[in-house]
Amino acid sequence: MKAKEIEILKNNGIDTLYRLILRYVPISDDEWKYCESKFSSSYFPKKTMLLDQNEVCDKIFFIASGLLRIYFSDERGEEKIFHFCMEDTFATDYESFLKNVPSNFSIQALEDSVVIIITLEMLQSLYATLRNGEKLGRLITEDYFFMLNEKIKAFYMHSPMERYKAMNIQFPGLIQRVPQYYIASYLNISPVHLSRLKYTLKKKHPNG
């Protein structure tokens, strides 16, 4: 990616975050100017590690462009994907971030990505300065825990086919952007099982 393209993406990233905040709470022009003075965008090439498992997660990452994965390595050293983070969403380990404890997860860029980094100090400053700062933080955190709850519920209550269909709704176009073994890991099934699911769907919807 060329330097000029990266710079354009960085600027667009700040604008994207502004639009996201407006979906949660109203924000005045003066408040947004204050936010802009605090935020900055960073470019991470594909495969860059933003967080390593067992490190303290001291940042929240807003993805302006690109794709991240949140994953962990089990006791056998096998990587298990917990979540994908696409454009206009946040990536972090909230427990580690809020409690200052080692993270259970790693975070990695799966594509060249432009990310806005929010530290705990910045977040507390926004809470104190923005009229609806604490409400904004609460709503974003609630969304994160709703996602976590759905993930746990799907694992115990939904079939692999149901999880696959839900994934395609939650992450449109993801199957064209990542290796199939990542998809299988996220669904907690084998790559062979994933192939069967896709074949079954194709038979049912040959033109879909």
JSON list of C-alpha atoms in Angstrom, two decimals:
[
{"chain": "A", "resi": 1, "resn": "MET", "atom": "CA", "xyz": [0.00, 0.00, 0.00]},
{"chain": "A", "resi": 2, "resn": "LYS", "atom": "CA", "xyz": [1.35, 3.41, -0.98]},
{"chain": "A", "resi": 3, "resn": "ALA", "atom": "CA", "xyz": [2.01, 6.16, 1.57]},
{"chain": "A", "resi": 4, "resn": "LYS", "atom": "CA", "xyz": [-0.60, 8.45, -0.01]},
{"chain": "A", "resi": 5, "resn": "GLU", "atom": "CA", "xyz": [-3.27, 5.73, 0.16]},
{"chain": "A", "resi": 6, "resn": "ILE", "atom": "CA", "xyz": [-2.42, 5.08, 3.81]},
{"chain": "A", "resi": 7, "resn": "GLU", "atom": "CA", "xyz": [-2.75, 8.78, 4.67]},
{"chain": "A", "resi": 8, "resn": "ILE", "atom": "CA", "xyz": [-6.17, 8.98, 3.01]},
{"chain": "A", "resi": 9, "resn": "LEU", "atom": "CA", "xyz": [-7.32, 5.91, 4.93]},
{"chain": "A", "resi": 10, "resn": "LYS", "atom": "CA", "xyz": [-6.07, 7.40, 8.20]},
{"chain": "A", "resi": 11, "resn": "ASN", "atom": "CA", "xyz": [-8.08, 10.58, 7.66]},
{"chain": "A", "resi": 12, "resn": "ASN", "atom": "CA", "xyz": [-11.14, 8.60, 6.64]},
{"chain": "A", "resi": 13, "resn": "GLY", "atom": "CA", "xyz": [-10.71, 6.53, 9.78]},
{"chain": "A", "resi": 14, "resn": "ILE", "atom": "CA", "xyz": [-11.26, 9.51, 12.04]},
{"chain": "A", "resi": 15, "resn": "ASP", "atom": "CA", "xyz": [-14.41, 10.41, 10.09]},
{"chain": "A", "resi": 16, "resn": "THR", "atom": "CA", "xyz": [-15.64, 6.82, 10.35]},
{"chain": "A", "resi": 17, "resn": "LEU", "atom": "CA", "xyz": [-15.23, 6.84, 14.12]},
{"chain": "A", "resi": 18, "resn": "TYR", "atom": "CA", "xyz": [-17.16, 10.11, 14.30]},
{"chain": "A", "resi": 19, "resn": "ARG", "atom": "CA", "xyz": [-20.09, 8.55, 12.43]},
{"chain": "A", "resi": 20, "resn": "LEU", "atom": "CA", "xyz": [-19.98, 5.52, 14.72]},
{"chain": "A", "resi": 21, "resn": "ILE", "atom": "CA", "xyz": [-20.08, 7.66, 17.86]},
{"chain": "A", "resi": 22, "resn": "LEU", "atom": "CA", "xyz": [-23.14, 9.48, 16.48]},
{"chain": "A", "resi": 23, "resn": "ARG", "atom": "CA", "xyz": [-24.92, 6.13, 16.23]},
{"chain": "A", "resi": 24, "resn": "TYR", "atom": "CA", "xyz": [-24.59, 5.82, 20.01]},
{"chain": "A", "resi": 25, "resn": "VAL", "atom": "CA", "xyz": [-24.86, 9.38, 21.39]},
{"chain": "A", "resi": 26, "resn": "PRO", "atom": "CA", "xyz": [-25.13, 12.99, 20.16]},
{"chain": "A", "resi": 27, "resn": "ILE", "atom": "CA", "xyz": [-21.87, 14.93, 20.18]},
{"chain": "A", "resi": 28, "resn": "SER", "atom": "CA", "xyz": [-21.34, 18.66, 19.65]},
{"chain": "A", "resi": 29, "resn": "ASP", "atom": "CA", "xyz": [-18.84, 20.17, 17.22]},
{"chain": "A", "resi": 30, "resn": "ASP", "atom": "CA", "xyz": [-16.68, 21.38, 20.11]},
{"chain": "A", "resi": 31, "resn": "GLU", "atom": "CA", "xyz": [-16.73, 17.95, 21.72]},
{"chain": "A", "resi": 32, "resn": "TRP", "atom": "CA", "xyz": [-15.70, 16.33, 18.46]},
{"chain": "A", "resi": 33, "resn": "LYS", "atom": "CA", "xyz": [-12.84, 18.81, 18.02]},
{"chain": "A", "resi": 34, "resn": "TYR", "atom": "CA", "xyz": [-11.61, 17.70, 21.43]},
{"chain": "A", "resi": 35, "resn": "CYS", "atom": "CA", "xyz": [-11.88, 14.05, 20.39]},
{"chain": "A", "resi": 36, "resn": "GLU", "atom": "CA", "xyz": [-10.00, 14.72, 17.17]},
{"chain": "A", "resi": 37, "resn": "SER", "atom": "CA", "xyz": [-7.15, 16.23, 19.16]},
{"chain": "A", "resi": 38, "resn": "LYS", "atom": "CA", "xyz": [-6.87, 12.97, 21.11]},
{"chain": "A", "resi": 39, "resn": "PHE", "atom": "CA", "xyz": [-7.32, 10.40, 18.36]},
{"chain": "A", "resi": 40, "resn": "SER", "atom": "CA", "xyz": [-4.73, 9.33, 15.84]},
{"chain": "A", "resi": 41, "resn": "SER", "atom": "CA", "xyz": [-4.69, 6.56, 13.25]},
{"chain": "A", "resi": 42, "resn": "SER", "atom": "CA", "xyz": [-2.02, 3.91, 12.82]},
{"chain": "A", "resi": 43, "resn": "TYR", "atom": "CA", "xyz": [-1.30, 1.66, 9.87]},
{"chain": "A", "resi": 44, "resn": "PHE", "atom": "CA", "xyz": [-0.60, -2.03, 10.52]},
{"chain": "A", "resi": 45, "resn": "PRO", "atom": "CA", "xyz": [0.57, -4.25, 7.65]},
{"chain": "A", "resi": 46, "resn": "LYS", "atom": "CA", "xyz": [-0.95, -7.70, 7.27]},
{"chain": "A", "resi": 47, "resn": "LYS", "atom": "CA", "xyz": [0.20, -10.22, 9.93]},
{"chain": "A", "resi": 48, "resn": "THR", "atom": "CA", "xyz": [1.18, -7.49, 12.43]},
{"chain": "A", "resi": 49, "resn": "MET", "atom": "CA", "xyz": [0.54, -8.48, 16.06]},
{"chain": "A", "resi": 50, "resn": "LEU", "atom": "CA", "xyz": [-1.37, -5.78, 17.95]},
{"chain": "A", "resi": 51, "resn": "LEU", "atom": "CA", "xyz": [-1.57, -7.81, 21.16]},
{"chain": "A", "resi": 52, "resn": "ASP", "atom": "CA", "xyz": [0.12, -11.01, 22.32]},
{"chain": "A", "resi": 53, "resn": "GLN", "atom": "CA", "xyz": [-1.60, -13.51, 24.61]},
{"chain": "A", "resi": 54, "resn": "ASN", "atom": "CA", "xyz": [-0.61, -13.04, 28.28]},
{"chain": "A", "resi": 55, "resn": "GLU", "atom": "CA", "xyz": [0.27, -9.36, 27.75]},
{"chain": "A", "resi": 56, "resn": "VAL", "atom": "CA", "xyz": [-1.89, -6.73, 29.43]},
{"chain": "A", "resi": 57, "resn": "CYS", "atom": "CA", "xyz": [-4.25, -5.23, 26.87]},
{"chain": "A", "resi": 58, "resn": "ASP", "atom": "CA", "xyz": [-3.96, -1.48, 27.45]},
{"chain": "A", "resi": 59, "resn": "LYS", "atom": "CA", "xyz": [-5.67, -0.33, 24.25]},
{"chain": "A", "resi": 60, "resn": "ILE", "atom": "CA", "xyz": [-8.96, -0.47, 22.38]},
{"chain": "A", "resi": 61, "resn": "PHE", "atom": "CA", "xyz": [-8.58, -0.71, 18.61]},
{"chain": "A", "resi": 62, "resn": "PHE", "atom": "CA", "xyz": [-11.18, 0.82, 16.28]},
{"chain": "A", "resi": 63, "resn": "ILE", "atom": "CA", "xyz": [-10.86, -0.68, 12.80]},
{"chain": "A", "resi": 64, "resn": "ALA", "atom": "CA", "xyz": [-11.27, 2.03, 10.18]},
{"chain": "A", "resi": 65, "resn": "SER", "atom": "CA", "xyz": [-10.10, -0.20, 7.35]},
{"chain": "A", "resi": 66, "resn": "GLY", "atom": "CA", "xyz": [-8.97, -3.81, 7.22]},
{"chain": "A", "resi": 67, "resn": "LEU", "atom": "CA", "xyz": [-9.60, -6.90, 9.29]},
{"chain": "A", "resi": 68, "resn": "LEU", "atom": "CA", "xyz": [-8.33, -8.23, 12.63]},
{"chain": "A", "resi": 69, "resn": "ARG", "atom": "CA", "xyz": [-8.68, -11.57, 14.36]},
{"chain": "A", "resi": 70, "resn": "ILE", "atom": "CA", "xyz": [-8.90, -12.21, 18.10]},
{"chain": "A", "resi": 71, "resn": "TYR", "atom": "CA", "xyz": [-7.59, -15.67, 18.97]},
{"chain": "A", "resi": 72, "resn": "PHE", "atom": "CA", "xyz": [-5.89, -17.77, 21.64]},
{"chain": "A", "resi": 73, "resn": "SER", "atom": "CA", "xyz": [-3.55, -20.74, 21.74]},
{"chain": "A", "resi": 74, "resn": "ASP", "atom": "CA", "xyz": [-4.79, -23.73, 23.74]},
{"chain": "A", "resi": 75, "resn": "GLU", "atom": "CA", "xyz": [-2.72, -26.04, 25.94]},
{"chain": "A", "resi": 76, "resn": "ARG", "atom": "CA", "xyz": [-1.58, -27.98, 22.85]},
{"chain": "A", "resi": 77, "resn": "GLY", "atom": "CA", "xyz": [-0.47, -24.81, 21.10]},
{"chain": "A", "resi": 78, "resn": "GLU", "atom": "CA", "xyz": [-3.33, -24.88, 18.60]},
{"chain": "A", "resi": 79, "resn": "GLU", "atom": "CA", "xyz": [-4.75, -21.50, 17.61]},
{"chain": "A", "resi": 80, "resn": "LYS", "atom": "CA", "xyz": [-8.48, -21.00, 18.17]},
{"chain": "A", "resi": 81, "resn": "ILE", "atom": "CA", "xyz": [-10.19, -17.96, 16.66]},
{"chain": "A", "resi": 82, "resn": "PHE", "atom": "CA", "xyz": [-12.59, -16.27, 19.04]},
{"chain": "A", "resi": 83, "resn": "HIS", "atom": "CA", "xyz": [-13.74, -13.33, 16.92]},
{"chain": "A", "resi": 84, "resn": "PHE", "atom": "CA", "xyz": [-13.21, -11.40, 13.70]},
{"chain": "A", "resi": 85, "resn": "CYS", "atom": "CA", "xyz": [-13.20, -7.59, 13.76]},
{"chain": "A", "resi": 86, "resn": "MET", "atom": "CA", "xyz": [-14.17, -5.89, 10.53]},
{"chain": "A", "resi": 87, "resn": "GLU", "atom": "CA", "xyz": [-14.43, -2.24, 9.57]},
{"chain": "A", "resi": 88, "resn": "ASP", "atom": "CA", "xyz": [-16.37, 0.08, 11.92]},
{"chain": "A", "resi": 89, "resn": "THR", "atom": "CA", "xyz": [-15.96, -2.21, 14.94]},
{"chain": "A", "resi": 90, "resn": "PHE", "atom": "CA", "xyz": [-13.72, -2.38, 18.00]},
{"chain": "A", "resi": 91, "resn": "ALA", "atom": "CA", "xyz": [-11.18, -5.00, 19.02]},
{"chain": "A", "resi": 92, "resn": "THR", "atom": "CA", "xyz": [-9.84, -5.49, 22.54]},
{"chain": "A", "resi": 93, "resn": "ASP", "atom": "CA", "xyz": [-9.83, -7.80, 25.54]},
{"chain": "A", "resi": 94, "resn": "TYR", "atom": "CA", "xyz": [-12.12, -5.80, 27.80]},
{"chain": "A", "resi": 95, "resn": "GLU", "atom": "CA", "xyz": [-11.36, -7.84, 30.92]},
{"chain": "A", "resi": 96, "resn": "SER", "atom": "CA", "xyz": [-7.64, -7.28, 30.50]},
{"chain": "A", "resi": 97, "resn": "PHE", "atom": "CA", "xyz": [-8.19, -3.63, 29.54]},
{"chain": "A", "resi": 98, "resn": "LEU", "atom": "CA", "xyz": [-10.40, -2.76, 32.49]},
{"chain": "A", "resi": 99, "resn": "LYS", "atom": "CA", "xyz": [-8.74, -4.92, 35.16]},
{"chain": "A", "resi": 100, "resn": "ASN", "atom": "CA", "xyz": [-5.09, -4.51, 34.04]},
{"chain": "A", "resi": 101, "resn": "VAL", "atom": "CA", "xyz": [-4.58, -8.29, 33.99]},
{"chain": "A", "resi": 102, "resn": "PRO", "atom": "CA", "xyz": [-2.85, -10.48, 31.38]},
{"chain": "A", "resi": 103, "resn": "SER", "atom": "CA", "xyz": [-4.94, -11.04, 28.27]},
{"chain": "A", "resi": 104, "resn": "ASN", "atom": "CA", "xyz": [-6.32, -14.44, 27.33]},
{"chain": "A", "resi": 105, "resn": "PHE", "atom": "CA", "xyz": [-6.15, -13.46, 23.66]},
{"chain": "A", "resi": 106, "resn": "SER", "atom": "CA", "xyz": [-3.89, -12.29, 20.86]},
{"chain": "A", "resi": 107, "resn": "ILE", "atom": "CA", "xyz": [-4.97, -9.74, 18.24]},
{"chain": "A", "resi": 108, "resn": "GLN", "atom": "CA", "xyz": [-3.51, -9.80, 14.73]},
{"chain": "A", "resi": 109, "resn": "ALA", "atom": "CA", "xyz": [-4.10, -7.92, 11.47]},
{"chain": "A", "resi": 110, "resn": "LEU", "atom": "CA", "xyz": [-5.32, -10.30, 8.78]},
{"chain": "A", "resi": 111, "resn": "GLU", "atom": "CA", "xyz": [-5.14, -7.55, 6.15]},
{"chain": "A", "resi": 112, "resn": "ASP", "atom": "CA", "xyz": [-3.34, -4.25, 5.85]},
{"chain": "A", "resi": 113, "resn": "SER", "atom": "CA", "xyz": [-5.34, -2.26, 8.41]},
{"chain": "A", "resi": 114, "resn": "VAL", "atom": "CA", "xyz": [-5.84, 1.33, 9.55]},
{"chain": "A", "resi": 115, "resn": "VAL", "atom": "CA", "xyz": [-6.69, 1.40, 13.23]},
{"chain": "A", "resi": 116, "resn": "ILE", "atom": "CA", "xyz": [-7.48, 4.16, 15.73]},
{"chain": "A", "resi": 117, "resn": "ILE", "atom": "CA", "xyz": [-5.94, 3.38, 19.10]},
{"chain": "A", "resi": 118, "resn": "ILE", "atom": "CA", "xyz": [-7.74, 4.40, 22.29]},
{"chain": "A", "resi": 119, "resn": "THR", "atom": "CA", "xyz": [-5.87, 4.08, 25.59]},
{"chain": "A", "resi": 120, "resn": "LEU", "atom": "CA", "xyz": [-7.48, 3.84, 29.03]},
{"chain": "A", "resi": 121, "resn": "GLU", "atom": "CA", "xyz": [-6.20, 7.35, 29.81]},
{"chain": "A", "resi": 122, "resn": "MET", "atom": "CA", "xyz": [-7.84, 8.68, 26.64]},
{"chain": "A", "resi": 123, "resn": "LEU", "atom": "CA", "xyz": [-11.07, 6.87, 27.45]},
{"chain": "A", "resi": 124, "resn": "GLN", "atom": "CA", "xyz": [-11.23, 8.32, 30.95]},
{"chain": "A", "resi": 125, "resn": "SER", "atom": "CA", "xyz": [-10.56, 11.77, 29.51]},
{"chain": "A", "resi": 126, "resn": "LEU", "atom": "CA", "xyz": [-13.47, 11.36, 27.11]},
{"chain": "A", "resi": 127, "resn": "TYR", "atom": "CA", "xyz": [-15.72, 10.20, 29.95]},
{"chain": "A", "resi": 128, "resn": "ALA", "atom": "CA", "xyz": [-14.86, 13.33, 31.90]},
{"chain": "A", "resi": 129, "resn": "THR", "atom": "CA", "xyz": [-15.12, 15.76, 28.99]},
{"chain": "A", "resi": 130, "resn": "LEU", "atom": "CA", "xyz": [-18.00, 14.61, 26.79]},
{"chain": "A", "resi": 131, "resn": "ARG", "atom": "CA", "xyz": [-21.52, 15.28, 28.00]},
{"chain": "A", "resi": 132, "resn": "ASN", "atom": "CA", "xyz": [-22.52, 11.72, 27.05]},
{"chain": "A", "resi": 133, "resn": "GLY", "atom": "CA", "xyz": [-19.06, 10.20, 27.46]},
{"chain": "A", "resi": 134, "resn": "GLU", "atom": "CA", "xyz": [-19.95, 7.67, 30.14]},
{"chain": "A", "resi": 135, "resn": "LYS", "atom": "CA", "xyz": [-23.11, 6.66, 28.27]},
{"chain": "A", "resi": 136, "resn": "LEU", "atom": "CA", "xyz": [-21.05, 6.13, 25.12]},
{"chain": "A", "resi": 137, "resn": "GLY", "atom": "CA", "xyz": [-18.62, 3.90, 26.97]},
{"chain": "A", "resi": 138, "resn": "ARG", "atom": "CA", "xyz": [-21.43, 1.92, 28.58]},
{"chain": "A", "resi": 139, "resn": "LEU", "atom": "CA", "xyz": [-23.25, 1.33, 25.29]},
{"chain": "A", "resi": 140, "resn": "ILE", "atom": "CA", "xyz": [-20.12, 0.18, 23.48]},
{"chain": "A", "resi": 141, "resn": "THR", "atom": "CA", "xyz": [-19.24, -2.13, 26.37]},
{"chain": "A", "resi": 142, "resn": "GLU", "atom": "CA", "xyz": [-22.77, -3.52, 26.38]},
{"chain": "A", "resi": 143, "resn": "ASP", "atom": "CA", "xyz": [-22.50, -4.30, 22.68]},
{"chain": "A", "resi": 144, "resn": "TYR", "atom": "CA", "xyz": [-19.26, -6.16, 23.35]},
{"chain": "A", "resi": 145, "resn": "PHE", "atom": "CA", "xyz": [-20.85, -8.29, 26.05]},
{"chain": "A", "resi": 146, "resn": "PHE", "atom": "CA", "xyz": [-23.92, -8.97, 23.90]},
{"chain": "A", "resi": 147, "resn": "MET", "atom": "CA", "xyz": [-21.53, -10.27, 21.26]},
{"chain": "A", "resi": 148, "resn": "LEU", "atom": "CA", "xyz": [-19.77, -12.40, 23.87]},
{"chain": "A", "resi": 149, "resn": "ASN", "atom": "CA", "xyz": [-23.09, -13.78, 25.10]},
{"chain": "A", "resi": 150, "resn": "GLU", "atom": "CA", "xyz": [-24.19, -14.65, 21.56]},
{"chain": "A", "resi": 151, "resn": "LYS", "atom": "CA", "xyz": [-20.88, -16.39, 20.94]},
{"chain": "A", "resi": 152, "resn": "ILE", "atom": "CA", "xyz": [-21.26, -18.57, 24.04]},
{"chain": "A", "resi": 153, "resn": "LYS", "atom": "CA", "xyz": [-24.93, -19.26, 23.35]},
{"chain": "A", "resi": 154, "resn": "ALA", "atom": "CA", "xyz": [-24.22, -20.26, 19.75]},
{"chain": "A", "resi": 155, "resn": "PHE", "atom": "CA", "xyz": [-21.50, -22.68, 20.85]},
{"chain": "A", "resi": 156, "resn": "TYR", "atom": "CA", "xyz": [-23.84, -24.59, 23.17]},
{"chain": "A", "resi": 157, "resn": "MET", "atom": "CA", "xyz": [-27.24, -24.14, 21.54]},
{"chain": "A", "resi": 158, "resn": "HIS", "atom": "CA", "xyz": [-26.75, -23.85, 17.77]},
{"chain": "A", "resi": 159, "resn": "SER", "atom": "CA", "xyz": [-25.69, -26.40, 15.19]},
{"chain": "A", "resi": 160, "resn": "PRO", "atom": "CA", "xyz": [-22.57, -25.84, 13.04]},
{"chain": "A", "resi": 161, "resn": "MET", "atom": "CA", "xyz": [-24.84, -24.98, 10.10]},
{"chain": "A", "resi": 162, "resn": "GLU", "atom": "CA", "xyz": [-26.68, -22.39, 12.18]},
{"chain": "A", "resi": 163, "resn": "ARG", "atom": "CA", "xyz": [-23.36, -20.92, 13.32]},
{"chain": "A", "resi": 164, "resn": "TYR", "atom": "CA", "xyz": [-22.12, -20.80, 9.73]},
{"chain": "A", "resi": 165, "resn": "LYS", "atom": "CA", "xyz": [-25.25, -18.96, 8.53]},
{"chain": "A", "resi": 166, "resn": "ALA", "atom": "CA", "xyz": [-25.07, -16.53, 11.46]},
{"chain": "A", "resi": 167, "resn": "MET", "atom": "CA", "xyz": [-21.39, -15.87, 10.72]},
{"chain": "A", "resi": 168, "resn": "ASN", "atom": "CA", "xyz": [-22.19, -14.94, 7.12]},
{"chain": "A", "resi": 169, "resn": "ILE", "atom": "CA", "xyz": [-24.77, -12.44, 8.35]},
{"chain": "A", "resi": 170, "resn": "GLN", "atom": "CA", "xyz": [-22.53, -10.97, 11.03]},
{"chain": "A", "resi": 171, "resn": "PHE", "atom": "CA", "xyz": [-19.43, -10.83, 8.81]},
{"chain": "A", "resi": 172, "resn": "PRO", "atom": "CA", "xyz": [-20.61, -10.28, 5.21]},
{"chain": "A", "resi": 173, "resn": "GLY", "atom": "CA", "xyz": [-17.96, -11.21, 2.68]},
{"chain": "A", "resi": 174, "resn": "LEU", "atom": "CA", "xyz": [-15.64, -12.72, 5.28]},
{"chain": "A", "resi": 175, "resn": "ILE", "atom": "CA", "xyz": [-15.33, -16.08, 3.52]},
{"chain": "A", "resi": 176, "resn": "GLN", "atom": "CA", "xyz": [-13.69, -14.28, 0.57]},
{"chain": "A", "resi": 177, "resn": "ARG", "atom": "CA", "xyz": [-11.20, -12.50, 2.83]},
{"chain": "A", "resi": 178, "resn": "VAL", "atom": "CA", "xyz": [-9.69, -15.17, 5.07]},
{"chain": "A", "resi": 179, "resn": "PRO", "atom": "CA", "xyz": [-8.39, -18.75, 4.70]},
{"chain": "A", "resi": 180, "resn": "GLN", "atom": "CA", "xyz": [-11.02, -21.45, 5.18]},
{"chain": "A", "resi": 181, "resn": "TYR", "atom": "CA", "xyz": [-9.19, -22.96, 8.15]},
{"chain": "A", "resi": 182, "resn": "TYR", "atom": "CA", "xyz": [-9.71, -19.66, 9.98]},
{"chain": "A", "resi": 183, "resn": "ILE", "atom": "CA", "xyz": [-13.44, -19.94, 9.32]},
{"chain": "A", "resi": 184, "resn": "ALA", "atom": "CA", "xyz": [-13.43, -23.53, 10.59]},
{"chain": "A", "resi": 185, "resn": "SER", "atom": "CA", "xyz": [-11.54, -22.48, 13.72]},
{"chain": "A", "resi": 186, "resn": "TYR", "atom": "CA", "xyz": [-14.04, -19.70, 14.44]},
{"chain": "A", "resi": 187, "resn": "LEU", "atom": "CA", "xyz": [-16.95, -22.14, 14.04]},
{"chain": "A", "resi": 188, "resn": "ASN", "atom": "CA", "xyz": [-15.12, -24.73, 16.17]},
{"chain": "A", "resi": 189, "resn": "ILE", "atom": "CA", "xyz": [-15.34, -27.39, 13.48]},
{"chain": "A", "resi": 190, "resn": "SER", "atom": "CA", "xyz": [-12.82, -29.12, 11.24]},
{"chain": "A", "resi": 191, "resn": "PRO", "atom": "CA", "xyz": [-12.02, -27.83, 7.73]},
{"chain": "A", "resi": 192, "resn": "VAL", "atom": "CA", "xyz": [-13.57, -31.04, 6.36]},
{"chain": "A", "resi": 193, "resn": "HIS", "atom": "CA", "xyz": [-16.79, -30.34, 8.24]},
{"chain": "A", "resi": 194, "resn": "LEU", "atom": "CA", "xyz": [-16.80, -26.79, 6.88]},
{"chain": "A", "resi": 195, "resn": "SER", "atom": "CA", "xyz": [-16.47, -28.12, 3.32]},
{"chain": "A", "resi": 196, "resn": "ARG", "atom": "CA", "xyz": [-19.48, -30.36, 3.93]},
{"chain": "A", "resi": 197, "resn": "LEU", "atom": "CA", "xyz": [-21.54, -27.43, 5.21]},
{"chain": "A", "resi": 198, "resn": "LYS", "atom": "CA", "xyz": [-20.70, -25.34, 2.16]},
{"chain": "A", "resi": 199, "resn": "TYR", "atom": "CA", "xyz": [-21.47, -28.26, -0.16]},
{"chain": "A", "resi": 200, "resn": "THR", "atom": "CA", "xyz": [-24.83, -28.84, 1.54]},
{"chain": "A", "resi": 201, "resn": "LEU", "atom": "CA", "xyz": [-25.77, -25.16, 1.20]},
{"chain": "A", "resi": 202, "resn": "LYS", "atom": "CA", "xyz": [-24.69, -25.09, -2.42]},
{"chain": "A", "resi": 203, "resn": "LYS", "atom": "CA", "xyz": [-26.92, -28.10, -3.20]},
{"chain": "A", "resi": 204, "resn": "LYS", "atom": "CA", "xyz": [-29.89, -26.40, -1.51]},
{"chain": "A", "resi": 205, "resn": "HIS", "atom": "CA", "xyz": [-29.23, -23.03, -3.17]},
{"chain": "A", "resi": 206, "resn": "PRO", "atom": "CA", "xyz": [-27.33, -23.73, -6.41]},
{"chain": "A", "resi": 207, "resn": "ASN", "atom": "CA", "xyz": [-27.86, -20.17, -7.68]},
{"chain": "A", "resi": 208, "resn": "GLY", "atom": "CA", "xyz": [-27.34, -18.48, -4.31]}
]
